[in-house]
XYZ file of N, CA and C in Angstrom:
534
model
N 39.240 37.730 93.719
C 38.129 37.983 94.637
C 37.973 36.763 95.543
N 38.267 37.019 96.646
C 38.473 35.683 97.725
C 37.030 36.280 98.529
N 36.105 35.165 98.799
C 35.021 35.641 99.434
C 34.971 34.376 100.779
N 35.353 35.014 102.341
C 35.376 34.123 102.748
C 33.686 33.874 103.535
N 33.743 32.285 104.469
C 32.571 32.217 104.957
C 32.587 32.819 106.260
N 31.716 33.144 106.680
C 31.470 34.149 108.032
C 31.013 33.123 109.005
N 31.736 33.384 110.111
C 31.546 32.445 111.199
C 30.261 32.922 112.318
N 29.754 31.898 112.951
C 28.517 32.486 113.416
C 28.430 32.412 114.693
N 27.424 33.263 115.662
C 27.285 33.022 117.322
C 27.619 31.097 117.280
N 27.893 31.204 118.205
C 28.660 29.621 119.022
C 30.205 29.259 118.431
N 30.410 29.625 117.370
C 31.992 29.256 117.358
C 32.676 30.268 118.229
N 33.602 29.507 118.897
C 34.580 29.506 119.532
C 35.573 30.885 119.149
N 36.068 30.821 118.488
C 36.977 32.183 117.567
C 36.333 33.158 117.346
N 35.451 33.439 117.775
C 34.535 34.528 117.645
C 34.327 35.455 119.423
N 34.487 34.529 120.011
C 35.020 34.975 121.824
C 36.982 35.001 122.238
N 37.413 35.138 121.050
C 38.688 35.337 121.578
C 39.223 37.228 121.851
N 40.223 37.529 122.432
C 40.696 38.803 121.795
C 41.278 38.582 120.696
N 41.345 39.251 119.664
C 42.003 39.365 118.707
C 43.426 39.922 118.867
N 44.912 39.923 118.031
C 46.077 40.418 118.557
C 45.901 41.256 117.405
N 47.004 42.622 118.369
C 47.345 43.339 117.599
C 48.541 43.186 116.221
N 48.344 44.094 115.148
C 49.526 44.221 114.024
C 50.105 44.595 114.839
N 51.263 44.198 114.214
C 52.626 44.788 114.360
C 53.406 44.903 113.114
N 53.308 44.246 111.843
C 53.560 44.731 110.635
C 52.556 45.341 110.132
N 53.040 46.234 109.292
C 52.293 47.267 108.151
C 52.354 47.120 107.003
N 51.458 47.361 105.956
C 52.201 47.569 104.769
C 52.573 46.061 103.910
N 52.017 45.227 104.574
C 52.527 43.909 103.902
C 51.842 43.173 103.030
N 51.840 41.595 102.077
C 51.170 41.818 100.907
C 50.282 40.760 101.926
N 50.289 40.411 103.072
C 49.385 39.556 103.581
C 48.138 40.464 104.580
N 48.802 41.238 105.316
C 48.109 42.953 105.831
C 46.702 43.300 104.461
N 47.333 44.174 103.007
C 46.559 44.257 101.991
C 45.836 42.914 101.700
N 45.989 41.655 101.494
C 45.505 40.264 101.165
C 44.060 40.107 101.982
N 44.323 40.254 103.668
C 43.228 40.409 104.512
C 42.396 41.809 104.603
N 42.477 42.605 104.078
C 41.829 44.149 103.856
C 41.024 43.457 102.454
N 41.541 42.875 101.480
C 40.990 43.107 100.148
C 39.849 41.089 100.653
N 40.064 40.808 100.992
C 39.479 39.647 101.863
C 37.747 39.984 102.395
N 38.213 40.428 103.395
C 37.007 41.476 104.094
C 36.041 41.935 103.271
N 36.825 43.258 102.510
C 36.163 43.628 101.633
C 35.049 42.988 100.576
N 35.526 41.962 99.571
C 34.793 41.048 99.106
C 33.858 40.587 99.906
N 34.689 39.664 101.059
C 33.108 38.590 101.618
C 31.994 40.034 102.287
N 32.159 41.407 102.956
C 31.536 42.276 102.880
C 30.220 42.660 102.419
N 31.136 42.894 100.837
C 30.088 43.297 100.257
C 29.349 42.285 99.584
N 30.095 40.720 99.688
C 28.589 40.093 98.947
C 27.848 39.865 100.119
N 28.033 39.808 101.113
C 26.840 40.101 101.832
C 26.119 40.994 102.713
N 26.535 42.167 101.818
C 25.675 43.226 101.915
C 25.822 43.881 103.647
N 26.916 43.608 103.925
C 27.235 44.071 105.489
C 27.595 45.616 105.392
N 27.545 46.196 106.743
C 27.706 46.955 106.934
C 29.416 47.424 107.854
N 30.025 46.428 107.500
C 31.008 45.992 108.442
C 31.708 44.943 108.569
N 32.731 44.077 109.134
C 32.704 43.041 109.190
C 34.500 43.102 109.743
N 35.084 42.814 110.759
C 35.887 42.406 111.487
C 36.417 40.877 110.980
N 37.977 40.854 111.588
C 38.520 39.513 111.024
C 38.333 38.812 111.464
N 38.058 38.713 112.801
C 37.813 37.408 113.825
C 36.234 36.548 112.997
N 35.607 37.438 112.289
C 34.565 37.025 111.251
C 34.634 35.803 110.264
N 35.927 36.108 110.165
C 36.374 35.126 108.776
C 37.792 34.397 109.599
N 37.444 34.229 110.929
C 38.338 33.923 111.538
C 40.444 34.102 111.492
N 40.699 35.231 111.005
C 41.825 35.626 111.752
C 41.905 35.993 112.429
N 42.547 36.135 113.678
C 42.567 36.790 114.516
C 43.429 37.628 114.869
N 42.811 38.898 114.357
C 43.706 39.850 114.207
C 42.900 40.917 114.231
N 43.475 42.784 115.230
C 42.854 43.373 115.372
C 42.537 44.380 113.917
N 41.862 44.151 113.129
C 41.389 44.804 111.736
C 39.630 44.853 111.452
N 39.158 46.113 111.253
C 37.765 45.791 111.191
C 37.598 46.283 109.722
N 37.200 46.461 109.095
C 36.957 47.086 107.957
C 34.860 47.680 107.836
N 34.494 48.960 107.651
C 33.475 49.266 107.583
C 33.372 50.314 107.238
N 31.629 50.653 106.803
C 31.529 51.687 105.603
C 31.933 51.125 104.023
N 31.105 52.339 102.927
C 31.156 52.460 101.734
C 31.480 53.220 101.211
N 30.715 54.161 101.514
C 30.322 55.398 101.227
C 29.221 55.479 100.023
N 28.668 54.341 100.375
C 27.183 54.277 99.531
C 26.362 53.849 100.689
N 25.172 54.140 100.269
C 23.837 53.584 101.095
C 24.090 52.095 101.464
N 23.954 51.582 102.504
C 23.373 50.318 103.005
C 22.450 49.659 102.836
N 22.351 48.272 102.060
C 20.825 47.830 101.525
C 20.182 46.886 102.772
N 21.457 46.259 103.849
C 20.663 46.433 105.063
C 20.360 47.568 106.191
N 20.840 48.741 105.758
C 20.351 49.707 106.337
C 19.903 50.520 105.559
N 18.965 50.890 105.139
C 18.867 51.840 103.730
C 18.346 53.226 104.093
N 18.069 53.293 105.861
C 17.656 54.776 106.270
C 18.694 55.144 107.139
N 19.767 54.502 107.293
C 20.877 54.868 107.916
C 21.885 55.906 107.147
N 22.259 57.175 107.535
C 23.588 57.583 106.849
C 24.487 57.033 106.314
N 25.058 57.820 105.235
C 26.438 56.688 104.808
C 27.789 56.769 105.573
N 28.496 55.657 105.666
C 29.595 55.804 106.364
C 30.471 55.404 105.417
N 31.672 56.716 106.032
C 32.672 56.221 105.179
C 33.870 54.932 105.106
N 33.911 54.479 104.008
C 34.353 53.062 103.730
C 35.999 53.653 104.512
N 36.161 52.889 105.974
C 37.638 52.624 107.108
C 37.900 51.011 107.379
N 39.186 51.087 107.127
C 40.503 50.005 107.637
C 40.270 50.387 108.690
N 40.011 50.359 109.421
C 41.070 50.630 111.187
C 41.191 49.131 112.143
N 42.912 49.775 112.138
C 43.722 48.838 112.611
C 44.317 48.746 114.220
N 43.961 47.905 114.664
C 44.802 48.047 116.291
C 43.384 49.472 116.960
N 42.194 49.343 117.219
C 41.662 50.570 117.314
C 41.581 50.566 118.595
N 41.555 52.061 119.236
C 41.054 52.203 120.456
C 39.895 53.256 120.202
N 38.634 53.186 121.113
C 37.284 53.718 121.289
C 37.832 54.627 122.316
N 37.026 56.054 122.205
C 37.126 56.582 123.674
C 35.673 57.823 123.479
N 34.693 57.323 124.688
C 33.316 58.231 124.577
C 33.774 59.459 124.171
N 33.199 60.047 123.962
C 32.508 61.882 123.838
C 31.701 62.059 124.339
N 31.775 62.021 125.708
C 30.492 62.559 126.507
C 29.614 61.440 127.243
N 29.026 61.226 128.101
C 27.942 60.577 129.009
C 27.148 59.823 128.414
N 26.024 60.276 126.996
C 25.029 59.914 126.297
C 25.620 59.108 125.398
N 24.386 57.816 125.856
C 24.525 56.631 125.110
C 22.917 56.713 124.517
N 22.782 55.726 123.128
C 21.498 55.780 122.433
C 21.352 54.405 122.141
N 19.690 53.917 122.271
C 19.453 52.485 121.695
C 19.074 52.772 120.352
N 19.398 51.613 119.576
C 19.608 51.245 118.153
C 19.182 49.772 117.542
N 18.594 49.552 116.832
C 18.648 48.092 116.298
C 20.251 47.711 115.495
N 20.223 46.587 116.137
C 21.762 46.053 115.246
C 21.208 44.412 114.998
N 22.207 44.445 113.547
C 22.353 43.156 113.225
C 23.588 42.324 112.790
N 23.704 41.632 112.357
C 25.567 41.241 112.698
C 25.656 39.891 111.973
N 26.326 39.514 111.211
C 26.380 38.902 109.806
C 26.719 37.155 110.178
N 26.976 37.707 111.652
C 27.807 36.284 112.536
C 26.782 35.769 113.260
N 25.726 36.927 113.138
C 23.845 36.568 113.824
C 22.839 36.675 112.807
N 22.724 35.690 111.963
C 22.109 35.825 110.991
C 20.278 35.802 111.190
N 19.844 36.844 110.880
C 18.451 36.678 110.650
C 18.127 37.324 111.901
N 18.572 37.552 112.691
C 18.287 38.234 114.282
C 18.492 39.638 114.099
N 17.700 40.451 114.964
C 17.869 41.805 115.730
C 17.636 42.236 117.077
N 18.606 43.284 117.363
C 18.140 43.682 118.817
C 18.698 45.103 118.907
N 18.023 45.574 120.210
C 18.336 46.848 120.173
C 19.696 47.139 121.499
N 20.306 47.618 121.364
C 21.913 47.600 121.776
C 21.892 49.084 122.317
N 22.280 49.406 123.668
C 23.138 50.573 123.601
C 24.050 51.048 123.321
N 24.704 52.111 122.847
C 25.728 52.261 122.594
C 26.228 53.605 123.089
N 27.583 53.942 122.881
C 27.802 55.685 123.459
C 27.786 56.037 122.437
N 26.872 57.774 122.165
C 26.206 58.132 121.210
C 27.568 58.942 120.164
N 28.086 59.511 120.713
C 29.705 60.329 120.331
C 31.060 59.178 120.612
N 31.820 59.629 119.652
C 33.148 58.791 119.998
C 34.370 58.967 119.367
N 35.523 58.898 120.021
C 36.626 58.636 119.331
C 37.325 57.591 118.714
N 37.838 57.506 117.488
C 38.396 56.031 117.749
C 39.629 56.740 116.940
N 40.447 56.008 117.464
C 42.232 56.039 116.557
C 42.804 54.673 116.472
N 43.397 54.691 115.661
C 44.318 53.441 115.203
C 44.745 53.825 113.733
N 44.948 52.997 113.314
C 46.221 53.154 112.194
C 44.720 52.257 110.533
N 45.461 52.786 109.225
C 44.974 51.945 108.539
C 45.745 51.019 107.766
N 45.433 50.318 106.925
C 46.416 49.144 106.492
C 47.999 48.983 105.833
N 47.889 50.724 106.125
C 49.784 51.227 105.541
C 50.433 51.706 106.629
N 49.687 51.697 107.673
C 50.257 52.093 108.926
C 49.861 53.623 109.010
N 49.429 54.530 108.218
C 49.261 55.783 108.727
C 47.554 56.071 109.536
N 48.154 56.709 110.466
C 47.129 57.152 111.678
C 45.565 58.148 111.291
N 44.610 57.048 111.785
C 43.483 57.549 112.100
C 43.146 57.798 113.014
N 42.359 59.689 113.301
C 41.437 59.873 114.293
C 40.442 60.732 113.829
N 39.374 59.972 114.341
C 38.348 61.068 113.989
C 37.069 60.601 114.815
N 36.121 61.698 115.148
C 35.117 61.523 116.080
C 33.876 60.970 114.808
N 32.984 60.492 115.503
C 32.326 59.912 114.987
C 30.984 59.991 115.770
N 30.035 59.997 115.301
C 28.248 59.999 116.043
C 27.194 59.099 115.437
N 26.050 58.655 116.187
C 25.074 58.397 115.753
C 25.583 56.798 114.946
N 24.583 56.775 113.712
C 25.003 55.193 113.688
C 26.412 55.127 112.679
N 27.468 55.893 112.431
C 28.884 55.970 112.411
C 29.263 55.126 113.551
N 29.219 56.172 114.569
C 29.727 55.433 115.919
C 28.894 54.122 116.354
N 27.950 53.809 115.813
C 27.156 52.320 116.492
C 27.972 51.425 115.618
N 28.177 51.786 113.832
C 29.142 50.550 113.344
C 30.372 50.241 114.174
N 31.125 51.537 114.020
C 32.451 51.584 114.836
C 32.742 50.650 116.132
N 31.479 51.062 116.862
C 31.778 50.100 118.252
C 31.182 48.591 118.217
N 30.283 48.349 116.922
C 29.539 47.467 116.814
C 31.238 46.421 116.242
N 31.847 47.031 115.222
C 33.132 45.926 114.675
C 33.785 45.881 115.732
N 34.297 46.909 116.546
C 35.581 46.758 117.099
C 35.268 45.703 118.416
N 33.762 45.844 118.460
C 33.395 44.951 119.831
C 34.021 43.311 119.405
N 33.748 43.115 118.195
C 34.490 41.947 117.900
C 35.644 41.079 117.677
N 36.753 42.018 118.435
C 37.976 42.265 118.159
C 38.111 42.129 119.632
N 37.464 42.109 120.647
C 37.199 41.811 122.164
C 36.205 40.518 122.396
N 35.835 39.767 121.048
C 35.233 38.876 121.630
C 33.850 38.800 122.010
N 33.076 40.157 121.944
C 32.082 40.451 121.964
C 30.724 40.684 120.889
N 29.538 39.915 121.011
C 28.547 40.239 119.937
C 27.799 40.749 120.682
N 26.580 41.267 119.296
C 25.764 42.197 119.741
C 25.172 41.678 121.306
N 24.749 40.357 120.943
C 23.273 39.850 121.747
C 23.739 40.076 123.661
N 24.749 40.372 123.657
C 25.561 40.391 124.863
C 25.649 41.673 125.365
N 25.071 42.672 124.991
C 24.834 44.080 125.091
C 23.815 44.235 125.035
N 22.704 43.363 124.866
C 21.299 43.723 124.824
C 20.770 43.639 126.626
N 20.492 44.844 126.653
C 19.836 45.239 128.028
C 18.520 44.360 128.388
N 17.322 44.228 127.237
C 16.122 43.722 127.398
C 16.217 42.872 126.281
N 15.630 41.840 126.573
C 15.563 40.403 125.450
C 14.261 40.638 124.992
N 13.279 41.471 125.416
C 12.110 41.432 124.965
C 12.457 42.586 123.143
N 13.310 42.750 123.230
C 13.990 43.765 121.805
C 14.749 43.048 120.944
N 14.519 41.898 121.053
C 15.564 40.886 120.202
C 14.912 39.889 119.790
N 14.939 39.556 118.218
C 14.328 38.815 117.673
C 14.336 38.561 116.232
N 13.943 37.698 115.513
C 13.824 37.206 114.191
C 13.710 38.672 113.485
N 14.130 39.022 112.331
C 13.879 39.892 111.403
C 12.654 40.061 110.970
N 11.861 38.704 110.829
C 10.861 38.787 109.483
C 9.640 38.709 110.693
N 9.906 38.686 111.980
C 8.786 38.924 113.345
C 8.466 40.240 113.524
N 10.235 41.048 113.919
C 10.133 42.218 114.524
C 10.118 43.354 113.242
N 10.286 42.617 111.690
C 9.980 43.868 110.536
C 9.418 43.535 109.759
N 7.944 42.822 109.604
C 7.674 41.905 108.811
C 7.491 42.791 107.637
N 7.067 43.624 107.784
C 6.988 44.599 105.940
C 8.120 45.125 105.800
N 9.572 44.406 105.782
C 10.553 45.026 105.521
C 11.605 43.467 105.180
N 12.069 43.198 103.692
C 13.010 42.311 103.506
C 14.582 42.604 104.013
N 14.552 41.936 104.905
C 15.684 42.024 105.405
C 16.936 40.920 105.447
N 17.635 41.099 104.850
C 18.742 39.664 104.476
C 19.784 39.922 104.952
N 20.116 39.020 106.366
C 21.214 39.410 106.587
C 22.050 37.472 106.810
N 21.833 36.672 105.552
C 22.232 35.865 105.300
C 23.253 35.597 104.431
């Protein structure tokens, strides 16, 4: 169980693109999947991309397929590898959402996002994923892969007046995203 540390807004490696695989199937490919996973779930993420734990490499890993204890009224999503991904809308309608992000600790804001979506790419054996996705499915989805471009939430926030400390903007609600 390798649990790595999560890198936070201002480092540097966290604004790069990430490169694509080009091997599959390898014991260093599985090594960084089972990586993720761990530092993940001890902290209770909902997600978490490599450029996180600084590789840089296009891999996000997200979902359980259990409840979220930082999201606990959110649907469950199912626990995806996706590798090398590409996004593509379903349609016009985009929806605001609160997001939080493990690399923004203790912060929230509300983010647009496109409400339907595609994403394909491959998972950590090389065989191909596609599948549409909605609602906050698709907000994780675009929320990891944004990080794989270099992008965090706070940089998608339309109004700053929606962004703020956890224990301000939910005070009757423990929220740990430390």
């Amino acid at each position: 169980m390798t649990i790595h540390t999560i890198l936070k807004m201002g480092d540097p490696r966290l604004l790069r693109h990430a490169q694509p695989v080009t091997r599959f199937d390898t014991p260093e490919l599985h090594q960084l999947v089972a990586d993720l996973q761990d530092t993940m779930v001890a902290a209770n993420g909902a997600g978490l991309a490599a450029p996180q734990i600084g590789v840089d490499l296009q891999v996000v890993l997200f979902g359980s397929g259990a409840p979220n204890p930082r999201y606990p009224d959110a649907p469950v999503v199912p626990r995806t590898v996706l590798v090398n991904p590409i996004i593509t809308p379903l349609g016009d309608e985009e929806e605001e959402g609160w997001e939080g992000c493990l690399s923004v600790p203790g912060l929230r804001g509300v983010v647009p996002r496109w409400r339907r979506i595609r994403y394909q790419g491959f998972d950590e054996r090389g065989l191909a994923i596609d599948r549409a996705a909605e609602g906050f499915h698709a907000r994780v989805v675009q929320h990891e892969t944004d990080h794989l471009l270099g992008i965090l939430y706070p940089m998608r926030i339309t109004d700053l007046r929606n962004f703020g400390f956890n224990e301000e903007l939910f005070p009757d609600q423990k929220i740990e995203d430390d």
